Coordinates of C-alpha atoms and ligand atoms in Angstrom, one line a residue:
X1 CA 10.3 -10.3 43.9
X2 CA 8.6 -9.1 46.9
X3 CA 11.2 -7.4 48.7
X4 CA 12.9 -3.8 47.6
X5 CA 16.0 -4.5 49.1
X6 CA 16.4 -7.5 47.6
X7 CA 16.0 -5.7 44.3
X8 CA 17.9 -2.8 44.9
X9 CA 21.2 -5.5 45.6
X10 CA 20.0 -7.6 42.8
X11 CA 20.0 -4.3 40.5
X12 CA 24.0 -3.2 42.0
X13 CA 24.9 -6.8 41.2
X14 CA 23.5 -6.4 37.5
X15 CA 24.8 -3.1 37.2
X16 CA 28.3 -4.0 38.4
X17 CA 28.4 -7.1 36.1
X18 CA 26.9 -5.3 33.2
X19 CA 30.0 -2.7 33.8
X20 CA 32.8 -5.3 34.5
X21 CA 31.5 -7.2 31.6
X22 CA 32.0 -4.4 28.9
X23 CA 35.1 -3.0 30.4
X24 CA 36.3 -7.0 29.9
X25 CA 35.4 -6.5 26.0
X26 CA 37.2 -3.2 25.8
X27 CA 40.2 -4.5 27.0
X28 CA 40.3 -7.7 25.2
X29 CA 39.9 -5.5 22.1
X30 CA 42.7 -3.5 23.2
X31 CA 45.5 -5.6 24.4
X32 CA 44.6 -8.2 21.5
X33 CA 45.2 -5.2 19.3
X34 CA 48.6 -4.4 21.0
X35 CA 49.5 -8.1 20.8
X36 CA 48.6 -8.6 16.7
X37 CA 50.3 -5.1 16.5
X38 CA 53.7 -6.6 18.0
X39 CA 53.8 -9.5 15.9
X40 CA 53.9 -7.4 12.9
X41 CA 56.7 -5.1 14.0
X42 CA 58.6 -8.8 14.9
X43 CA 57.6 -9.0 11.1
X44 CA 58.9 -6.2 9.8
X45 CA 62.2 -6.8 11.7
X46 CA 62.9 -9.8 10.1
X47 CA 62.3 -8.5 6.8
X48 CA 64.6 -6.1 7.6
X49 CA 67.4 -8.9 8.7
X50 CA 66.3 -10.3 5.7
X51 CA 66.8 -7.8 3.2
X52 CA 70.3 -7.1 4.7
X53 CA 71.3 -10.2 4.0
X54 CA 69.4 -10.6 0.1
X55 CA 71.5 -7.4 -0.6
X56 CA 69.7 -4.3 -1.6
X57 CA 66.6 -3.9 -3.2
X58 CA 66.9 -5.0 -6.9
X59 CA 70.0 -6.7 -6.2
X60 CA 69.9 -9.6 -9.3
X61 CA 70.7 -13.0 -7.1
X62 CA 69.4 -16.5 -8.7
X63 CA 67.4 -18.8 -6.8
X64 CA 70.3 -21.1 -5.7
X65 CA 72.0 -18.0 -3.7
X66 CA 68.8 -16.7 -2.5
X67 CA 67.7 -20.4 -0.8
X68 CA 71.5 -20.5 0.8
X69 CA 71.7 -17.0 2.1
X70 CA 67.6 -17.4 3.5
X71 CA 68.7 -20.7 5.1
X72 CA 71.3 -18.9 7.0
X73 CA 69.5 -16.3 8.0
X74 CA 66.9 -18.3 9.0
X75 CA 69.5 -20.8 10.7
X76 CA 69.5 -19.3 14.0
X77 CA 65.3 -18.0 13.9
X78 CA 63.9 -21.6 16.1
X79 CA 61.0 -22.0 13.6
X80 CA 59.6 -18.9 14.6
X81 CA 58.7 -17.2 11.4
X82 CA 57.4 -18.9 7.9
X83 CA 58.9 -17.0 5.0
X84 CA 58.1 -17.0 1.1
X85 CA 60.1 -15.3 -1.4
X86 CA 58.3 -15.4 -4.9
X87 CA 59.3 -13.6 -8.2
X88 CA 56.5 -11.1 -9.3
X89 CA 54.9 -13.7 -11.5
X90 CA 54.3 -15.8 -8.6
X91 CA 56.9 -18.3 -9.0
X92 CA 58.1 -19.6 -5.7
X93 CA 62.1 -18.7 -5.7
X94 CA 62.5 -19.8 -1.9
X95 CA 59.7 -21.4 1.3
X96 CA 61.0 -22.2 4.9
X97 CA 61.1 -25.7 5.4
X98 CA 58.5 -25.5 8.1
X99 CA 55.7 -24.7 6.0
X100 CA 56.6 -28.4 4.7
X101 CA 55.1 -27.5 1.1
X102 CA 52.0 -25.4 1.9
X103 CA 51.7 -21.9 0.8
X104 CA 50.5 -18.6 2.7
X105 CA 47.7 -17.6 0.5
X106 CA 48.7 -13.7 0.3
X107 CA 45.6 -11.4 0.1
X108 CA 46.0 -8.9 -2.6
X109 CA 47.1 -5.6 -1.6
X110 CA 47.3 -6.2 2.2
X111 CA 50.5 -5.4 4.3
X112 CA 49.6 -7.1 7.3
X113 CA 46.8 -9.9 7.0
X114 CA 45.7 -12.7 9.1
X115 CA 45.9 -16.3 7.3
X116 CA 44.8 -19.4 7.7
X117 CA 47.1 -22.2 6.6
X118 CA 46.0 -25.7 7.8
X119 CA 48.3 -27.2 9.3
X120 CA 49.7 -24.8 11.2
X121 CA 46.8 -22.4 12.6
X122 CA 46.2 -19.1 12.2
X123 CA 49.4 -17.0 11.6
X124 CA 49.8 -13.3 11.2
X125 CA 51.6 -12.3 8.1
X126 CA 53.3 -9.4 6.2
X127 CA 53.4 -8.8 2.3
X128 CA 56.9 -7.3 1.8
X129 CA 58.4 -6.1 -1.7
X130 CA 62.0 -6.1 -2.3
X131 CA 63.1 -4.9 -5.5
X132 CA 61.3 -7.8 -8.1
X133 CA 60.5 -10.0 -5.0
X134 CA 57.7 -10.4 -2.9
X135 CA 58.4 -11.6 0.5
X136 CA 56.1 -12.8 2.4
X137 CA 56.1 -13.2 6.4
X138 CA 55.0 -15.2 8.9
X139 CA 54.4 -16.2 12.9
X140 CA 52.3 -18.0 14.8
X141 CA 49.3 -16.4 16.0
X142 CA 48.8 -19.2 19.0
X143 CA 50.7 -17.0 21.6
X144 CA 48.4 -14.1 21.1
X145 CA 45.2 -17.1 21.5
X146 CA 47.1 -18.1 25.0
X147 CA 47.5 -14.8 26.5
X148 CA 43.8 -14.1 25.4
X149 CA 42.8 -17.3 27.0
X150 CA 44.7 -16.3 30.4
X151 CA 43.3 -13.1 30.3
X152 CA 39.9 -14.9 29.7
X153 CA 40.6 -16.8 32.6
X154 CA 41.4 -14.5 34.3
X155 CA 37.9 -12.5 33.8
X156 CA 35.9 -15.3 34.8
X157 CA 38.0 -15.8 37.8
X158 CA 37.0 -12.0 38.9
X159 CA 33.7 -12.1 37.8
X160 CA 32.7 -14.8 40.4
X161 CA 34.6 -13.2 42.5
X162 CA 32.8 -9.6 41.9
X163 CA 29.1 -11.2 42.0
X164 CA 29.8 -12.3 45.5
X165 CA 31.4 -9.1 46.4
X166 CA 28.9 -6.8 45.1
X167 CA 26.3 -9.2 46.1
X168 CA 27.5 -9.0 49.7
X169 CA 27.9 -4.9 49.3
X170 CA 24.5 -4.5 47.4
X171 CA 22.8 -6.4 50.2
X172 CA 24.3 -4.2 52.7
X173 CA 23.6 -1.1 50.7
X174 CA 19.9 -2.0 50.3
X175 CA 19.8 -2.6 54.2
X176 CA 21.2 0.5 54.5
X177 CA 18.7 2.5 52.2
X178 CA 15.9 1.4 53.9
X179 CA 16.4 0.8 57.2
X180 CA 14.4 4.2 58.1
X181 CA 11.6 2.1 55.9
X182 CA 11.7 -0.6 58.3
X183 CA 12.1 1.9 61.8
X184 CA 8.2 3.5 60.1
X185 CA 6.7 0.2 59.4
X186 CA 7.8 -1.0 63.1
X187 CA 6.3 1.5 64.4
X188 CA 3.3 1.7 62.2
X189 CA 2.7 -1.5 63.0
X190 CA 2.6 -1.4 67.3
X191 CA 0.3 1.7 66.1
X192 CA -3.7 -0.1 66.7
X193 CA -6.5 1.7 68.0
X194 CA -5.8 1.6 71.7
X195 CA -2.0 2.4 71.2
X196 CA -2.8 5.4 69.3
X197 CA -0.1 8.0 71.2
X198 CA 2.7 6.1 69.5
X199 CA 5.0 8.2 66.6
X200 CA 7.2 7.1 63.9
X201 CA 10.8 8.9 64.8
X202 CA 11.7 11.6 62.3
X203 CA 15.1 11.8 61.1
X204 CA 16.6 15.4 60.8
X205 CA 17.4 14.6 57.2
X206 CA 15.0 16.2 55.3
X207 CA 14.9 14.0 53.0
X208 CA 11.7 11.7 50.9
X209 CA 11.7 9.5 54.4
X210 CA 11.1 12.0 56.9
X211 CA 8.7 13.6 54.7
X212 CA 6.4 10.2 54.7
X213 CA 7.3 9.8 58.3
X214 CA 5.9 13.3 58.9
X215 CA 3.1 12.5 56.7
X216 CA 2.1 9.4 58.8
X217 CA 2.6 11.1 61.8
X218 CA -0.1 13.9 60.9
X219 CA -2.3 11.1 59.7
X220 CA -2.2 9.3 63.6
X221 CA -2.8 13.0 64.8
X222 CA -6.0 12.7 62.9
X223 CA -7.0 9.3 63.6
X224 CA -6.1 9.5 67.5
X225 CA -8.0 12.5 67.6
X226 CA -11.1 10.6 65.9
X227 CA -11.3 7.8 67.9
X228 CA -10.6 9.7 70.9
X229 CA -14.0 11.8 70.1
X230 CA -15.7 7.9 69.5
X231 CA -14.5 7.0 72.9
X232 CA -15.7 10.5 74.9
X233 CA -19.1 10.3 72.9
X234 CA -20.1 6.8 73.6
X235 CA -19.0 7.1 77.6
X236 CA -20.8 10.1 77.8
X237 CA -24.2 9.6 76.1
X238 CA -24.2 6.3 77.5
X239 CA -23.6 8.1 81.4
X240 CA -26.2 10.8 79.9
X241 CA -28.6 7.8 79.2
X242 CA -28.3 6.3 82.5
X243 CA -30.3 8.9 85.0
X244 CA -33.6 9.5 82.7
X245 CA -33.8 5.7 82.4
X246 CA -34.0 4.9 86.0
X247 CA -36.4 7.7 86.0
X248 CA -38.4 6.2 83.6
X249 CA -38.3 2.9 85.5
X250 CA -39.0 4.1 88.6
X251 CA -42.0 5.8 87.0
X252 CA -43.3 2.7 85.6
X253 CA -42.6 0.8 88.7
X254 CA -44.8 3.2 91.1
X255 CA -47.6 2.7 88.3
X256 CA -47.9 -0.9 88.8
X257 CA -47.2 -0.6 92.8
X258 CA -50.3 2.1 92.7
X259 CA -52.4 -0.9 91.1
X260 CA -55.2 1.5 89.1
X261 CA -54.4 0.2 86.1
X262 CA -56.7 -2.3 83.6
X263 CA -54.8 -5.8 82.7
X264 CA -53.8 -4.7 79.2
X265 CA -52.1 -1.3 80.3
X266 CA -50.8 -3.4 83.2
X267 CA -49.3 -5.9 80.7
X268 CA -48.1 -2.8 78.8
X269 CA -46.1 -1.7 81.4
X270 CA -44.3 -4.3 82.5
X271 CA -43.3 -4.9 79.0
X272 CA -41.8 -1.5 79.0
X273 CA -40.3 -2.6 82.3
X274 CA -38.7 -5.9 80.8
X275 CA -37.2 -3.3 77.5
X276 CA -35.8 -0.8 79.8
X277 CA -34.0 -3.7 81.9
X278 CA -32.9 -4.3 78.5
X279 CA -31.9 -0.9 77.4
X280 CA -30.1 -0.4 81.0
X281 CA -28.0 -3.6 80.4
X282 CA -26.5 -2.6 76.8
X283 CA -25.7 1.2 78.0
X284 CA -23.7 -0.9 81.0
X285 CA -22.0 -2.8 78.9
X286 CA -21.4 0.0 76.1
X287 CA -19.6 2.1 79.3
X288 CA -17.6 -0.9 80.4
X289 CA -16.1 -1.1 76.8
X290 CA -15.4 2.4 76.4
X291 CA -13.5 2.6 80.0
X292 CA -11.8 -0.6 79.2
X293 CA -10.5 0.9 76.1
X294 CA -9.7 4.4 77.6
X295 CA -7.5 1.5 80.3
X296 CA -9.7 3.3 83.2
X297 CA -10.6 -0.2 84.9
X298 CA -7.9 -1.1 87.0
X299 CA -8.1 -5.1 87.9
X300 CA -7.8 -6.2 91.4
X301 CA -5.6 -9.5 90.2
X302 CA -5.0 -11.8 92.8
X303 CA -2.8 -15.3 92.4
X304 CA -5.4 -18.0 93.2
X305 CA -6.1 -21.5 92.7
X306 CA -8.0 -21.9 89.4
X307 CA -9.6 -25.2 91.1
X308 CA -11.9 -23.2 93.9
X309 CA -12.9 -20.5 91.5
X310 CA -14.2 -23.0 89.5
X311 CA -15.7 -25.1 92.0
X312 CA -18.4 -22.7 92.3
X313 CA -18.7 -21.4 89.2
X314 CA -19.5 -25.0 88.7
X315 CA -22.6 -25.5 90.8
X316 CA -23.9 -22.0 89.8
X317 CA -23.4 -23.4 86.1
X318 CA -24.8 -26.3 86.7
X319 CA -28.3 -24.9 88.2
X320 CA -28.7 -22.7 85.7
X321 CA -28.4 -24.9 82.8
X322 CA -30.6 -27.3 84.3
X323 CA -32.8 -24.6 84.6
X324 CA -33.5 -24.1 81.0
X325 CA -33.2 -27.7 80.3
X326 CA -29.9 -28.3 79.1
X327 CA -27.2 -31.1 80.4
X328 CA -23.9 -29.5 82.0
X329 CA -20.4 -31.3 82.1
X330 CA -16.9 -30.1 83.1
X331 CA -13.8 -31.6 83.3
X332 CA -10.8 -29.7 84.8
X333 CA -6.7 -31.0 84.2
X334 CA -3.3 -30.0 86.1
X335 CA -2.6 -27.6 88.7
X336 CA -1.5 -24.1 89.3
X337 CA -2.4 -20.4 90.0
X338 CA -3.5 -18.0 87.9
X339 CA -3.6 -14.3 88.5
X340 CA -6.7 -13.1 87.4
X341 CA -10.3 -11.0 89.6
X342 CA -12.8 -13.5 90.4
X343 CA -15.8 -11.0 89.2
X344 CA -14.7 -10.5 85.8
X345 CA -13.6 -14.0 85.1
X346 CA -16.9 -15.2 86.2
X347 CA -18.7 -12.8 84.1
X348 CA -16.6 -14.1 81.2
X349 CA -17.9 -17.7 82.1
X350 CA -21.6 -16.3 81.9
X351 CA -21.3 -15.1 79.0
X352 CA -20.0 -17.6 77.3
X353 CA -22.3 -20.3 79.4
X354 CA -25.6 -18.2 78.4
X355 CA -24.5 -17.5 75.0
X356 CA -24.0 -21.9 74.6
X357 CA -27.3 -22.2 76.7
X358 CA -29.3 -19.9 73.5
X359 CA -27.4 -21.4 71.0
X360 CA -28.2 -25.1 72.2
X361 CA -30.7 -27.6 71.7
X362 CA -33.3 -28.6 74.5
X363 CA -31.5 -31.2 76.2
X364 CA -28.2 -30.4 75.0
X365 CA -24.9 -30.7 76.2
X366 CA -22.4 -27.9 77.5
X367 CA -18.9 -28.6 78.5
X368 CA -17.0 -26.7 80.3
X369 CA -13.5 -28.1 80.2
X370 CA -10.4 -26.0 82.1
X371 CA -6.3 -27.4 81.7
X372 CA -3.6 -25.6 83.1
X373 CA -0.4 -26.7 80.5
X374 CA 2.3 -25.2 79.5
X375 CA 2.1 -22.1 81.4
X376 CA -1.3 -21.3 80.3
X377 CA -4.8 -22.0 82.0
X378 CA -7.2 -22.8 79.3
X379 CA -10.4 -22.6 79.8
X380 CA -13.6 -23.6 77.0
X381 CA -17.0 -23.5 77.4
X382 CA -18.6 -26.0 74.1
X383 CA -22.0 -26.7 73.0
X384 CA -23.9 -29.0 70.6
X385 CA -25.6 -25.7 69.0
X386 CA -25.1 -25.0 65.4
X387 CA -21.7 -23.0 66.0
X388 CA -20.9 -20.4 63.6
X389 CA -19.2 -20.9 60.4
X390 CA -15.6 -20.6 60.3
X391 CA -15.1 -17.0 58.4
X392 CA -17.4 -15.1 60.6
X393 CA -15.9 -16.9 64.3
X394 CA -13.5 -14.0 64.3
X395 CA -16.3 -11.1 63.6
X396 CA -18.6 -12.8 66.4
X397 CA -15.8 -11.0 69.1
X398 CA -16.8 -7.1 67.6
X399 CA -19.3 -5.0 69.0
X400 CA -23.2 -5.0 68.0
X401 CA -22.1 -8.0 66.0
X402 CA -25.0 -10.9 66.4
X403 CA -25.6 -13.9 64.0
X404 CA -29.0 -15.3 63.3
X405 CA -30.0 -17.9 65.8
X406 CA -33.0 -19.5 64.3
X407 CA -35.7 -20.4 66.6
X408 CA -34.1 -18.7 69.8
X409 CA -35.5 -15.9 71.8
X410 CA -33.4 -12.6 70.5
X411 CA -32.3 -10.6 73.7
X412 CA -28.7 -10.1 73.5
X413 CA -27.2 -6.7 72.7
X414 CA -24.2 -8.1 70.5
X415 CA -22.1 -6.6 73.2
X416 CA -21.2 -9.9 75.1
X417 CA -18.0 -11.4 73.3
X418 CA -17.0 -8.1 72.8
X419 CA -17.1 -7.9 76.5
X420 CA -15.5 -10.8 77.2
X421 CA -12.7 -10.0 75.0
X422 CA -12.0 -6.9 76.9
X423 CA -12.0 -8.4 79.9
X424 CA -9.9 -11.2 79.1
X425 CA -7.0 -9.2 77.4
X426 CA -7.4 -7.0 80.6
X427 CA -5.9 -10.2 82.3
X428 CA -3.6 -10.2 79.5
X429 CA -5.1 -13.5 78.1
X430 CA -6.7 -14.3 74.7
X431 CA -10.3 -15.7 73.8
X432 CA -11.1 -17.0 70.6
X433 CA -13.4 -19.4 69.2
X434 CA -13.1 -23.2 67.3
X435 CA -15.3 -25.6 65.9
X436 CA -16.7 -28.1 68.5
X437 CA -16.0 -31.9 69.2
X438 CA -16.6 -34.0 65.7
X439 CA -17.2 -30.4 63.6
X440 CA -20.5 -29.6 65.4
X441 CA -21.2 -26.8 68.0
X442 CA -18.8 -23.6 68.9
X443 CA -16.1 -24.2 71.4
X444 CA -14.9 -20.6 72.9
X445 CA -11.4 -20.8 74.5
X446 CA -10.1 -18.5 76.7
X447 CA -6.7 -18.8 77.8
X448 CA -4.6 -17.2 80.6
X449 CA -1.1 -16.7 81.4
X450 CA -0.5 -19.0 84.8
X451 CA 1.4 -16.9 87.7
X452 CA 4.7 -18.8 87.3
X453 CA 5.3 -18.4 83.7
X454 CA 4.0 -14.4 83.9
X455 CA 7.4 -14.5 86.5
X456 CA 9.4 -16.5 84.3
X457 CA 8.6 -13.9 81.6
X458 CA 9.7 -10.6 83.4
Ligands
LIG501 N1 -22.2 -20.8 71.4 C1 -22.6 -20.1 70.3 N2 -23.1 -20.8 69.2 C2 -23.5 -20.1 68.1 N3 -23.4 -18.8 67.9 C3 -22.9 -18.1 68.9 C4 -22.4 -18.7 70.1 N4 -21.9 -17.7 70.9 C5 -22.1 -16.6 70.2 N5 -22.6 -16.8 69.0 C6 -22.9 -15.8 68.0 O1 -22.2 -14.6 68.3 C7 -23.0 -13.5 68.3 C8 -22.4 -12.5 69.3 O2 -22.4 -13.0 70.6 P1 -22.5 -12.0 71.8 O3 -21.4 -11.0 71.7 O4 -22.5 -12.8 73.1 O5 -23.8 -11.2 71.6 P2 -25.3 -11.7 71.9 O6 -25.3 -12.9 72.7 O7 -25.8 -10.5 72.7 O8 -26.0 -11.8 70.6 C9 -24.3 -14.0 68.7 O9 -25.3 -13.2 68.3 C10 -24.4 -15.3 68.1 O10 -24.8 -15.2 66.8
LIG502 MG1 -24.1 -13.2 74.4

């Protein structure tokens, strides 16, 4: 069972059955008891009526005037009690006509037994001396077995009717208990790495919750704290990299201007040139990502028709995948405006457009497809390369992550999804990548919230 509330009620239902069950079996013992014990007193009494009317003990009577005197006794006793009157050698001087020739089998030395006479049940007898004569005394025991069977009855009756009760107050018990349980893992879950102010409430109570609520709490101190340290470091060697690399630059640029060098330092050079370009791209993109995280890039949304954004994102898209030999094809489905900043959604496109221009083959095809459905504007950028396999299309949105692309030129940073990530959740969209058309190729999606279901919503 998964869930600890549902144990807790499933543990007060057990508990509460366990204790109505045995305080069932105490009573039945009890008032079975008291039952058995009042049939023996309504024993006794009768042998009491009857010895009042057999004279007193030791009295000499023969068996003709003790059969008439016990069947007037007995006249007015409706069947209710089986009597036997034998002489102390065991012969039979007088049996009520309702034990129709059967005898109570008398245990030795008992006063008050239980027997079983077939016939008639089980009966609860008494062993009685007068004088020479043993009396012996009998009722019915099936009153006692009907008052049980009520009470039986009766049990069952309230046990069903205590397992949904203390089901019903278990369950709202457990809810109870852990509701503070629930408020920490609430909040512990809106807590990610660029929500990192948030803090689980602590109760007053100082009790085991708030302790682990405190305990949490100093751990987010900790971690906020850590990754806040990440963030400043990265901006600021990355801003601290930026000034003696154009330096550099500039440097290698006047020596090539200058024109005194031999072809192989020349050559050298611009090959520096060509890393530094490089070098200057990733530290860009490395401080976009840390200011997108600390939230310092503030979008300039505007609500626009998707269709003449991507009109010339189109030809641009076009040319440049003709350029490296590659086919380009879009298709774009329904109408609407989107809010979004032309320069960032554009250099989303890019990099998805370049990233499917390396990965495909020479005369490939990339598709570009946009619908606008359901409130969303869906854009996907598809190629015919070898896409990436399905357990690592999630990874390929981290930082510095980069696959192997066999055969193409390695130039990326590892940077670009990440980027476009950023970007796109900056728009409060989501990107994410599928397998292509017929299995083959990597289809990236991004998809954005259209203008009039962003006003629906608030
Ligand atoms: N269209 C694609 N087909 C196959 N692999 C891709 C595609 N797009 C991205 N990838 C994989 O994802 C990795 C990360 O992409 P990206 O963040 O743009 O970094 P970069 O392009 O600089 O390597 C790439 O190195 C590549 O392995
Ligand atoms: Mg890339």
């Amino acid at each position: 069972m998964k869930s600890i509330g549902v144990r807790l009620a499933v543990w007060y239902v057990l508990a509460s059955t366990v204790t109505f069950a045995s305080l069932f079996l105490v009573g039945r013992y009890f008032t079975e008891r008291h039952a058995i014990r009042a049939l023996d007193l309504l024993n006794e009494s009768e042998f009491e009526q009857i010895k009042s009317r057999l004279g007193p003990a030791g009295e000499p009577l023969g068996q003709p005037a003790i059969q008439q005197r016990m069947r007037e006794t007995m006249a007015d006793d409706l069947n209710l009690f089986y009597i036997e009157i034998h002489q102390a050698d065991g012969q039979v001087l007088f049996a009520s006509h309702n034990l129709h020739g059967r005898t109570i089998f008398t245990k030795s030395g008992r006063k008050a037994f239980n027997a079983n006479v077939s016939g008639l049940g089980e009966l609860r007898a008494g062993a009685f001396t007068l004088g020479p004569l043993n009396v012996v005394i009998a009722t019915s025991k099936r009153h006692v077995r009907d008052v049980m069977v009520g009470y039986e009855q009766t049990f069952y009756g309230l046990l069903a009717v205590m397992i949904v009760v203390s089901s019903v107050i278990g369950y709202g018990l457990s809810r109870m208990a852990l509701r503070p349980v629930r408020l920490i893992e609430e909040t512990a879950n809106r807590i990610s790495s660029d929500n990192l102010s948030e803090r689980i409430p602590v109760s007053a109570a100082q009790d085991e919750i708030s302790d682990l609520a405190r305990l949490l709490n100093q751990m987010f101190d900790r971690l906020e704290s850590s990754f806040d340290q990440i963030r400043r470091f990265s901006a600021e060697v990355s801003h601290e990299l930026k000034t003696p690399l154009t330096l550099i630059r500039l440097q290698a640029e006047k020596l090539l201007v200058e024109g005194n060098l031999a072809p192989p330092q020349e050559q050298a050079v611009q090959v520096q040139i060509k890393e530094l370009e490089q070098l200057n791209r990733i530290i860009e993109e490395l401080l976009f990502l840390s200011r997108a995280e600390a939230r310092a890039i503030t979008l300039d949304l505007k609500v626009q028709s998707t269709e003449g954004f991507l009109h010339s994102f189109v030809q641009d898209a076009r040319v440049l995948a003709e350029f490296q030999g590659r086919r380009f094809f879009h298709t774009h489905h329904g109408e609407g405006c989107v809010a979004f900043e032309q320069k960032w959604l554009r250099q989303v496109l890019l990099n998805l457009l370049t990233n499917a221009l390396a990965a495909s083959p020479p005369d490939g095809r990339i598709t570009l497809r946009s619908v606008l459905v359901d409130g969303l504007w869906q854009v996907s950028v598809e190629d015919e390369g070898p896409g990436v396999p399905a357990e690592q299309r999630e990874h390929i949105f981290e930082r510095f992550v980069r696959l192997k692309r066999s055969g193409a030129e390695d130039k990326g940073s590892g940077l670009g999804l990440a980027i476009c990530r950023s970007i796109v959740e900056l728009h409060g969209g989501r990107i994410s990548a599928e397998a292509g058309a017929g299995g083959c190729g990597l289809r990236v999606v991004v998809e954005l919230p259209t203008a009039d279901s962003v006003a629906i919503a608030q």
